[in-house]
CSV table of C-alpha atoms and ligand atoms in Angstrom, one decimal:
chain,number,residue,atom,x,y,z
A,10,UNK,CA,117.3,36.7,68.5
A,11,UNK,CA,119.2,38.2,65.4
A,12,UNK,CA,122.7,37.9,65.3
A,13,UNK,CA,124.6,41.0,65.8
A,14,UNK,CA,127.3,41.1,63.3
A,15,UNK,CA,130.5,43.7,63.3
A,16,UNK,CA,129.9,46.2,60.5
A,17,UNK,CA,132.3,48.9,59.0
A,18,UNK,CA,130.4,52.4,58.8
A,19,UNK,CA,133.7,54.3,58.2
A,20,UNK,CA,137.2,54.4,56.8
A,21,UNK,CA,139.7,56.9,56.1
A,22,UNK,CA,143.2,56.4,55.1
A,23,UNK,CA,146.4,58.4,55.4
A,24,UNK,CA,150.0,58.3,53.5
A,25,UNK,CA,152.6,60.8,53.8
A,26,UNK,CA,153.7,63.2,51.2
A,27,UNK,CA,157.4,62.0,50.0
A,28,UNK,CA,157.0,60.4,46.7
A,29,UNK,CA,159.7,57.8,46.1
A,30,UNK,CA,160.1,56.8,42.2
A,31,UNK,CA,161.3,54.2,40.9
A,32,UNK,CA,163.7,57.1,39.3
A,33,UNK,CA,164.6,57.3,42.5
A,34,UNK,CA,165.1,53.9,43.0
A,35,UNK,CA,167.8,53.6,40.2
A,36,UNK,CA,169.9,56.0,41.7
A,37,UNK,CA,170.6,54.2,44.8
A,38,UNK,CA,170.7,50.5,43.8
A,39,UNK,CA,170.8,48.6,40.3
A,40,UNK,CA,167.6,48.7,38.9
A,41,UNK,CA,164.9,50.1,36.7
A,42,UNK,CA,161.8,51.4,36.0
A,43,UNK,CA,161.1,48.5,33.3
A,44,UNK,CA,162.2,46.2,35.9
A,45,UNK,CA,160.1,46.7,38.8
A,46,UNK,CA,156.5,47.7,36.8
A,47,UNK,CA,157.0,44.2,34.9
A,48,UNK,CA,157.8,42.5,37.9
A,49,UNK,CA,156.0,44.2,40.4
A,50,UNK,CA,153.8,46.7,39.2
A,51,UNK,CA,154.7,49.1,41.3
A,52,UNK,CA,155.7,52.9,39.8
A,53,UNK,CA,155.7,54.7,43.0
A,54,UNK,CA,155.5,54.2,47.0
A,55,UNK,CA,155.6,56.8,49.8
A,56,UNK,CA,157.7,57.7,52.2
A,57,UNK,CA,157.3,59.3,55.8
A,58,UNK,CA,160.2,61.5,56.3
A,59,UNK,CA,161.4,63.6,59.6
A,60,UNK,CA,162.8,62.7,62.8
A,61,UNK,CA,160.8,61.4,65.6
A,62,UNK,CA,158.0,60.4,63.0
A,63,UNK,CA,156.9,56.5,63.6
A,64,UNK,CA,154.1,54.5,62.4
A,65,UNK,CA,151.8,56.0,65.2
A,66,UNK,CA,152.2,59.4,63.3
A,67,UNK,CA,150.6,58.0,59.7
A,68,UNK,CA,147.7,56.0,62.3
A,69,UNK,CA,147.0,58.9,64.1
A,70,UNK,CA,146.1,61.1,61.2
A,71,UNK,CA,144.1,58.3,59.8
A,72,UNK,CA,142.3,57.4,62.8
A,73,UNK,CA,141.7,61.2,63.6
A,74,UNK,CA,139.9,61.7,60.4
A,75,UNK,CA,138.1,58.1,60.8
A,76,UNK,CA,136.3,59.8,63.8
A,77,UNK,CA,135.5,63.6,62.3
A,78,UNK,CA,134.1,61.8,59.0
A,79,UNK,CA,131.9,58.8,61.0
A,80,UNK,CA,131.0,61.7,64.0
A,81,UNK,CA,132.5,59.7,66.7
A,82,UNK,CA,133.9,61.4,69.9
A,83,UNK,CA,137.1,59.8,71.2
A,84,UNK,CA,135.4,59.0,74.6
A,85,UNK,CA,133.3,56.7,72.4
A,86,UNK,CA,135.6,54.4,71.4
A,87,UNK,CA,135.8,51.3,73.7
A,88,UNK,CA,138.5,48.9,71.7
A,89,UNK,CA,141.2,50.2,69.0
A,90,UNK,CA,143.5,47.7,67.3
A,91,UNK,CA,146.4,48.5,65.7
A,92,UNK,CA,147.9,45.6,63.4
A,93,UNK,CA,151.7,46.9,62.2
A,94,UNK,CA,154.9,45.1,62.3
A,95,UNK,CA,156.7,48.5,62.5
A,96,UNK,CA,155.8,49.6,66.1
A,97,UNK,CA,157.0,53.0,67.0
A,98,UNK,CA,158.9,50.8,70.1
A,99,UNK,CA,158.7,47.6,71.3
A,100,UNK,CA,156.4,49.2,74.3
A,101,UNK,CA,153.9,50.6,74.9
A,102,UNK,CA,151.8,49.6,71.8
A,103,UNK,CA,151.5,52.0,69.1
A,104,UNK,CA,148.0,51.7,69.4
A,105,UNK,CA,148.3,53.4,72.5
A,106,UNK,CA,150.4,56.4,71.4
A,107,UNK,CA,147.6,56.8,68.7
A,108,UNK,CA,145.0,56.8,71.6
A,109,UNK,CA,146.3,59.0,73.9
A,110,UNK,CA,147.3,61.4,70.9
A,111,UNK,CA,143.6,61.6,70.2
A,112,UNK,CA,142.3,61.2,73.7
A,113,UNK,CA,140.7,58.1,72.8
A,114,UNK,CA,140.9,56.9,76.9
A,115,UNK,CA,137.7,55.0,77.7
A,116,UNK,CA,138.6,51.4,76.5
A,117,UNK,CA,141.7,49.2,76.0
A,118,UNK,CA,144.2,49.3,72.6
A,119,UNK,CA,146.6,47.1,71.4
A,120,UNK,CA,149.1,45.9,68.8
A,121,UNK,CA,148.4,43.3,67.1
A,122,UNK,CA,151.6,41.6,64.8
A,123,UNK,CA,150.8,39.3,62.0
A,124,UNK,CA,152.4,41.4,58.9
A,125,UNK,CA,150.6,41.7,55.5
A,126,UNK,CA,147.6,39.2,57.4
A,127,UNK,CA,147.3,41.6,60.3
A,128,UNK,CA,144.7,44.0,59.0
A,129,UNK,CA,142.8,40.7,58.3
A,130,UNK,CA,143.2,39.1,62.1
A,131,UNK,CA,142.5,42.3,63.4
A,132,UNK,CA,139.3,42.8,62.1
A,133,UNK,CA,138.5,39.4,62.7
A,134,UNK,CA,139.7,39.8,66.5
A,135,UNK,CA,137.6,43.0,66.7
A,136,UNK,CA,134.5,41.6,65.2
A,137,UNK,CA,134.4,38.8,68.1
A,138,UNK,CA,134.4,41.9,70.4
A,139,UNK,CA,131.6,43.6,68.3
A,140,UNK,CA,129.5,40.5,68.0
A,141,UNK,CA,129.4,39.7,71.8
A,142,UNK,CA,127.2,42.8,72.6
A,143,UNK,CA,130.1,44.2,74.8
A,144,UNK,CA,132.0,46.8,72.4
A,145,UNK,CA,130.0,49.3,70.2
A,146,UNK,CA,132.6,51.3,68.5
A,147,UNK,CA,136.0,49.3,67.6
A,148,UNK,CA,138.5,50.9,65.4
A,149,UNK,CA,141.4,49.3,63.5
A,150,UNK,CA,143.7,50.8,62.1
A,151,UNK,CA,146.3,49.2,59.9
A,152,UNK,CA,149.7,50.8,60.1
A,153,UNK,CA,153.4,50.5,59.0
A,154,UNK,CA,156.2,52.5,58.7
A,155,UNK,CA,157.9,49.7,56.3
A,156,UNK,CA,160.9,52.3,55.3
A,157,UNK,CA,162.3,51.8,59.0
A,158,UNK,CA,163.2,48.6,57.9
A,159,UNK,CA,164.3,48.1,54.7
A,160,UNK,CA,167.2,47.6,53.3
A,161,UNK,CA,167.7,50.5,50.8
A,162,UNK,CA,171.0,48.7,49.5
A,163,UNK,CA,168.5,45.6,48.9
A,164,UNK,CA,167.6,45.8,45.6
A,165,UNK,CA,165.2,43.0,45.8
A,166,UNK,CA,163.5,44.2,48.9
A,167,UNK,CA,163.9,48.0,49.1
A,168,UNK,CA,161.9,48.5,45.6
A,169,UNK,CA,158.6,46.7,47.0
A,170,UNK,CA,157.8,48.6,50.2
A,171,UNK,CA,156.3,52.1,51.6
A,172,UNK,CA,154.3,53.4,54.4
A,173,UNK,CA,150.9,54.1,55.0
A,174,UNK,CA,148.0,54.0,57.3
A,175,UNK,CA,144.2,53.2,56.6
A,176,UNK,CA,141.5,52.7,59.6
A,177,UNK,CA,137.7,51.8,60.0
A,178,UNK,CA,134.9,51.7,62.4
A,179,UNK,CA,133.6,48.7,63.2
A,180,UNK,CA,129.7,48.5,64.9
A,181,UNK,CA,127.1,46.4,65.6
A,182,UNK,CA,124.7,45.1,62.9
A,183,UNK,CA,121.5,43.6,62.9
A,184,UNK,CA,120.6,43.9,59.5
A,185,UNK,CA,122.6,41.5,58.1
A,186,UNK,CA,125.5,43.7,56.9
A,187,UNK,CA,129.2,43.5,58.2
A,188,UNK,CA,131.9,40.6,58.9
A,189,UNK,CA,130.0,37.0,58.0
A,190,UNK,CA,132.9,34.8,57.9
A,191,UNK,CA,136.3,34.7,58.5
A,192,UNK,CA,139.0,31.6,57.3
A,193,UNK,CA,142.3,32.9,58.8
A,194,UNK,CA,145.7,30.4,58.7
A,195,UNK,CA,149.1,30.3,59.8
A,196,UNK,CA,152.4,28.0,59.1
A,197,UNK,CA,155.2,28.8,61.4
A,198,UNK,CA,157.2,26.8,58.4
A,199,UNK,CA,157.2,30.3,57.1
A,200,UNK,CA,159.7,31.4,58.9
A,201,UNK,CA,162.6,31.4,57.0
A,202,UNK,CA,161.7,32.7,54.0
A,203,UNK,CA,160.8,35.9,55.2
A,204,UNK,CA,161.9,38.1,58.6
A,205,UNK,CA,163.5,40.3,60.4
A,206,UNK,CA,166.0,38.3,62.7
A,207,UNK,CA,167.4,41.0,65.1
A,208,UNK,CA,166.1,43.3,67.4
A,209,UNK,CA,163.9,41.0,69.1
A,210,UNK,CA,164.5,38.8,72.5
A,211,UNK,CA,166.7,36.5,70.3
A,212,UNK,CA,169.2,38.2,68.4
A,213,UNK,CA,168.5,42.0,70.4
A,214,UNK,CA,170.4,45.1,68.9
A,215,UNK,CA,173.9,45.0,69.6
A,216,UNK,CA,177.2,46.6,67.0
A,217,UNK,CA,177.4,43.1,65.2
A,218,UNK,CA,173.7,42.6,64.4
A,219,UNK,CA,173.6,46.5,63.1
A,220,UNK,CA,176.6,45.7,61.0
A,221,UNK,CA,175.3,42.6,59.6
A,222,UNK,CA,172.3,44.4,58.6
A,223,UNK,CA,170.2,41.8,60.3
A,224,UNK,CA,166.8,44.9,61.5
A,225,UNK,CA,166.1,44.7,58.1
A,226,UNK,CA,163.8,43.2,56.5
A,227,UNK,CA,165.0,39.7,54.5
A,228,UNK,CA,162.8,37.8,52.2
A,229,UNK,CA,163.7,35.3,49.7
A,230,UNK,CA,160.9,36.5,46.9
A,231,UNK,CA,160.6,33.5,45.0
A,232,UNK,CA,159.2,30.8,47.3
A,233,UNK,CA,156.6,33.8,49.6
A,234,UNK,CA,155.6,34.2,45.8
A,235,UNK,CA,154.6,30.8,45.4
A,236,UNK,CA,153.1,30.6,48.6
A,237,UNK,CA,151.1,33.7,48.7
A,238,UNK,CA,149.5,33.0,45.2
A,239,UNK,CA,148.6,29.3,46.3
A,240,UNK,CA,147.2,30.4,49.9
A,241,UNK,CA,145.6,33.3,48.9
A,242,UNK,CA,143.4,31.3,46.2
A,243,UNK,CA,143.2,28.7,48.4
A,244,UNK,CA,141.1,30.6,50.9
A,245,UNK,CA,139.0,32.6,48.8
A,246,UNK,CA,137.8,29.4,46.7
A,247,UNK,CA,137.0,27.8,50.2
A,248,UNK,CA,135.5,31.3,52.1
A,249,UNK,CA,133.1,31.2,48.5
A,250,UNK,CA,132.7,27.8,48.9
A,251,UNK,CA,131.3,27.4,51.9
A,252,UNK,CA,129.1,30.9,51.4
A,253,UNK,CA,127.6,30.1,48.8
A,254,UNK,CA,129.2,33.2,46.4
A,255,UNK,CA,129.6,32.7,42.6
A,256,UNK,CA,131.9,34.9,41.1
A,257,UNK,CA,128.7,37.0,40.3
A,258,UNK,CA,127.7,36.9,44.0
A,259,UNK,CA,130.4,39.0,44.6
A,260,UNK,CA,131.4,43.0,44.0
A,261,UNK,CA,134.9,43.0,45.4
A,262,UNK,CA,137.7,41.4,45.8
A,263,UNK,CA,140.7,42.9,47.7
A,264,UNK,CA,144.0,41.9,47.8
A,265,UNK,CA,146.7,42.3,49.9
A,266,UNK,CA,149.1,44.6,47.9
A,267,UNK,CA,152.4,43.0,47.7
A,268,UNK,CA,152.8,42.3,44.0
A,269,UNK,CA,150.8,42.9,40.9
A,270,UNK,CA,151.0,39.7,39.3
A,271,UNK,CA,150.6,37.6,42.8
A,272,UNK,CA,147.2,39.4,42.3
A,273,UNK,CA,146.8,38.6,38.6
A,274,UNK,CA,147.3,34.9,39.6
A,275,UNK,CA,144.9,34.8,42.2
A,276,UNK,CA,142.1,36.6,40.5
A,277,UNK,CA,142.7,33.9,37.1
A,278,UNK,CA,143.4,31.0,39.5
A,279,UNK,CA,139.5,31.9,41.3
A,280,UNK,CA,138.5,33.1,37.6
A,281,UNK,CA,137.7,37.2,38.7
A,282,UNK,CA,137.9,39.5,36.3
A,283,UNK,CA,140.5,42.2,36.9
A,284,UNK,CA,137.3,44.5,37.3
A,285,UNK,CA,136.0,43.5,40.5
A,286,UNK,CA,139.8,43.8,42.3
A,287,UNK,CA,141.3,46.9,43.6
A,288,UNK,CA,144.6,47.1,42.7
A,289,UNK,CA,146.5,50.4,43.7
A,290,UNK,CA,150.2,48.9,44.2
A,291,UNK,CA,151.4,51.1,41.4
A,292,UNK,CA,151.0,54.1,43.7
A,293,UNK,CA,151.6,52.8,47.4
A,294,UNK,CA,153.5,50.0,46.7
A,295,UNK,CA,153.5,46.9,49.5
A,296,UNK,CA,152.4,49.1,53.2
A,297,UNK,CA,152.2,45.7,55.1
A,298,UNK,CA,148.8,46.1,57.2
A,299,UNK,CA,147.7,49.3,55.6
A,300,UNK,CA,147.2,48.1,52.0
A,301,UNK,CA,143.3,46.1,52.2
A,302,UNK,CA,142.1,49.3,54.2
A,303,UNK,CA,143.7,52.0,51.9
A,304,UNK,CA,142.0,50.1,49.2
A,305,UNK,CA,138.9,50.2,50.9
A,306,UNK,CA,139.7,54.3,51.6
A,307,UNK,CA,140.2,54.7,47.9
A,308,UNK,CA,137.2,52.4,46.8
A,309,UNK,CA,134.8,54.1,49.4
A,310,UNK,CA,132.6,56.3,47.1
A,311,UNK,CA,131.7,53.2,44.5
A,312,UNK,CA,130.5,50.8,47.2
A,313,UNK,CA,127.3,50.2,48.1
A,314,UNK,CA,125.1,48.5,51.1
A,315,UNK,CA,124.7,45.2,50.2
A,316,UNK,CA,127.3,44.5,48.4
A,317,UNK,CA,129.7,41.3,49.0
A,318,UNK,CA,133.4,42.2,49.4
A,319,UNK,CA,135.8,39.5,50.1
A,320,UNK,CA,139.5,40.2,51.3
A,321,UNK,CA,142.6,38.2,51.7
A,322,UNK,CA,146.6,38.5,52.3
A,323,UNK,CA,149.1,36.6,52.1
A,324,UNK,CA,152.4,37.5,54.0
A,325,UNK,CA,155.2,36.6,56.8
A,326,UNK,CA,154.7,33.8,59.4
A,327,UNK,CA,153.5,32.5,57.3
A,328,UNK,CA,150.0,34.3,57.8
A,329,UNK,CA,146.9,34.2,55.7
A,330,UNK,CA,143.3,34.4,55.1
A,331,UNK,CA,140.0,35.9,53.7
A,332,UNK,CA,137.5,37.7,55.5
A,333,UNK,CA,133.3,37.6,53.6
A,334,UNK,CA,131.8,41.1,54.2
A,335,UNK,CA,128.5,42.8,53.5
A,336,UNK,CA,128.9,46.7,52.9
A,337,UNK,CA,126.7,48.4,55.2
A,338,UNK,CA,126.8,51.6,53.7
B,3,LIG,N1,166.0,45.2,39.7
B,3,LIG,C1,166.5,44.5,38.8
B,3,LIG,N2,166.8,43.2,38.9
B,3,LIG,C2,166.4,42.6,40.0
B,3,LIG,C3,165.8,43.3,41.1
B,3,LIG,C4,165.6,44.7,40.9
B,3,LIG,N3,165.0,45.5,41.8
B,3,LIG,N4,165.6,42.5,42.1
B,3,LIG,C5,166.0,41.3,41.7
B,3,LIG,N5,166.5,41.3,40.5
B,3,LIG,C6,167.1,40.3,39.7
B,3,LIG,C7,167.6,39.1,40.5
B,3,LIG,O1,168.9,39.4,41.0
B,3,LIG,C8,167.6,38.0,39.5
B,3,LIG,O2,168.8,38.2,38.7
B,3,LIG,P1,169.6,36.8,38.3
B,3,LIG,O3,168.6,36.0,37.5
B,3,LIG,O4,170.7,37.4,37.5
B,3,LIG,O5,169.9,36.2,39.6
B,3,LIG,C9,166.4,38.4,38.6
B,3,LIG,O6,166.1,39.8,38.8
B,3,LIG,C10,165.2,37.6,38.9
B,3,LIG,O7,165.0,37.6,40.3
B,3,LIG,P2,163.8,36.9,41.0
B,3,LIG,O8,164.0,37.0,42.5
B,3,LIG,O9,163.7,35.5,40.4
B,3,LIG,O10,162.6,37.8,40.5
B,3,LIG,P3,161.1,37.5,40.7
B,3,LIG,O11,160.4,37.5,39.4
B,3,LIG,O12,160.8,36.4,41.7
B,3,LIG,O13,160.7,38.9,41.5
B,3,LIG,C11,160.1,39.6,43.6
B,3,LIG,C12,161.2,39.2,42.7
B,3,LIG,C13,160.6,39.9,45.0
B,3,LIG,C14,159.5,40.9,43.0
B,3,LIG,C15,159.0,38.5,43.7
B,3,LIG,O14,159.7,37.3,44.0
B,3,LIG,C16,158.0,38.8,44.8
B,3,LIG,O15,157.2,39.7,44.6
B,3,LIG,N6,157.9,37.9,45.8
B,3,LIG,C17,156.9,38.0,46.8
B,3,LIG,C18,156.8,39.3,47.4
B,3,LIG,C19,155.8,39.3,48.5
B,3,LIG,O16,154.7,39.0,48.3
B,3,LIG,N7,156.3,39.7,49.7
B,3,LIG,C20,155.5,40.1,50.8
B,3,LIG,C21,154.6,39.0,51.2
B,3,LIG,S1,153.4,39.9,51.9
């Protein structure tokens, strides 16, 4: 029996109109332009603006087109993940406010919370589904609203971060092409280095936590550096390892988005040329979940079936990983 392997046949992407510079930027905390592109790479991230809008709003405009472009009809969809760590509320799961805004109603959704990683575990969680025979058309969509909660009085933070949304299909395969292997890892030791503390069971919203500005996002840069350039390589060196890839073997790589030279390191450290990665930080900035499939959105047009992609992130948890994939289309 061939093995039936989860396949993307689609993806479409979606980020909201506001522009925010790094002009910007240096009118509301001490910084500049010089600064962040040598230290970042980033020129330029986007911003949803308006009441009422949440992350469910970027998802369901990219999951609407995902399913005009791939010819799907909502009632067609039997599993939707939605990896974000900015949920429009703690409940119900944004990836239910995206299905019922596009009547997707004949299978199950949820959220599914492992930050920059969680495009990464979500595809990996939908692929089991996908390779059991029982789901035909899975769609995930990676999603954050990252300007809900950060700090703009955080120089350190607020420069790194914007929203987006990117989703694919996934189907069943027989031909060889889709997700071959996954290496996925987390390290609770992560924890401190990188958070938000309130508005959880723990430390829930109350007048101190908001004035201790403790919903926003904290990270202490230097050590999730280290960390992300050392895991990331880590897991690609092992993922080519043990599939047999030379760095000719493979087409792609791409990179979480978090930081332009954390991707410089871990292309030299697995000795890629800067070529064969997508790098688009310098117009989205870091969008959490959304950044590997708004590369892939971006990238679409110049792949090719066949060719060997491998992805990986790095973020908080700590959470990890890189996922092998054949193109399919
Ligand atoms: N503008 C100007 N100066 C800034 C600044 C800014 N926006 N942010 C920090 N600085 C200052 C610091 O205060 C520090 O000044 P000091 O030396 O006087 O104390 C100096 O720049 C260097 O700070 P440092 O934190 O050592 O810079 P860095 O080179 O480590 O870069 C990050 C900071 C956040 C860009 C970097 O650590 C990083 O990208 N970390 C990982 C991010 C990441 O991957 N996060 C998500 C995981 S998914």
């Amino acid at each position: 029996m061939t093995k039936i392997r989860a396949a993307i046949t689609g993806v479409n992407g979606y980020v909201p109109d506001y522009v925010l510079t790094n002009a910007e930027l240096e009118q509301m905390v001490d910084t500049n332009d010089q600064w962040i592109r040598a230290r970042t790479g980033i020129q330029e991230r986007r911003i949803l603006k308006g009441e009422g809008k949440g992350t469910s709003t970027m998802g369901i405009e990219a999951v609407r087109g995902l399913l005009e472009k791939t010819g799907t009809a909502p009632e067609e969809v039997d599993l939707m993940i939605c990896a974000t760590v900015t949920p429009d509320m703690q409940f119900p799961d944004t990836a239910n406010l995206i299905a019922d805004a596009l009547d997707i109603r004949n299978g199950f959704c949820f959220d599914l919370h492992a930050a920059c990683s969680g495009f990464l575990y979500a595809i990996t969680a939908a692929s089991r589904f996908v390779e059991s025979g029982a789901h035909k058309k899975v769609v995930v969509v990676g999603a954050d609203k990252m300007s809900s909660i950060v700090d703009y009085t955080d120089r350190s933070t607020c420069i790194l971060f914007g929203d987006g949304a990117a989703a694919v299909l996934l189907e069943p395969n027989e031909d060889g092409y889709g997700i071959r292997d996954s290496l996925l890892r987390s390290d609770g030791a992560g924890q401190v280095f990188l958070f938000q503390k309130a508005g959880g069971s723990r430390y829930p919203a109350s007048p101190q936590t908001v004035e201790n500005r403790e919903h926003f996002v904290y990270q202490n840069g230097g050590p999730v550096f280290k960390a992300a350039v050392s895991g990331m390589a880590d897991v690609v060196a092992q993922s080519m390892k043990r599939n047999n890839l030379s760095v000719d073997d493979v087409s792609w790589v791409v990179p979480h988005q978090a930081n332009r030279r954390i991707i410089e390191q871990v292309a030299r450290m697995a000795d890629f040329p800067l070529e064969k990665i997508m790098i688009n930080i310098h117009k989205y900035g870091n969008t959490t979940a959304a950044t590997i499939p708004l590369c892939l959105w971006e990238w679409e047009n110049q792949l090719k079936a066949g060719d060997n992609l491998i992805l990986t992130a790095f973020g908080g948890g700590f959470t990890w990983g890189a996922v092998y994939l054949k193109w399919a289309y």
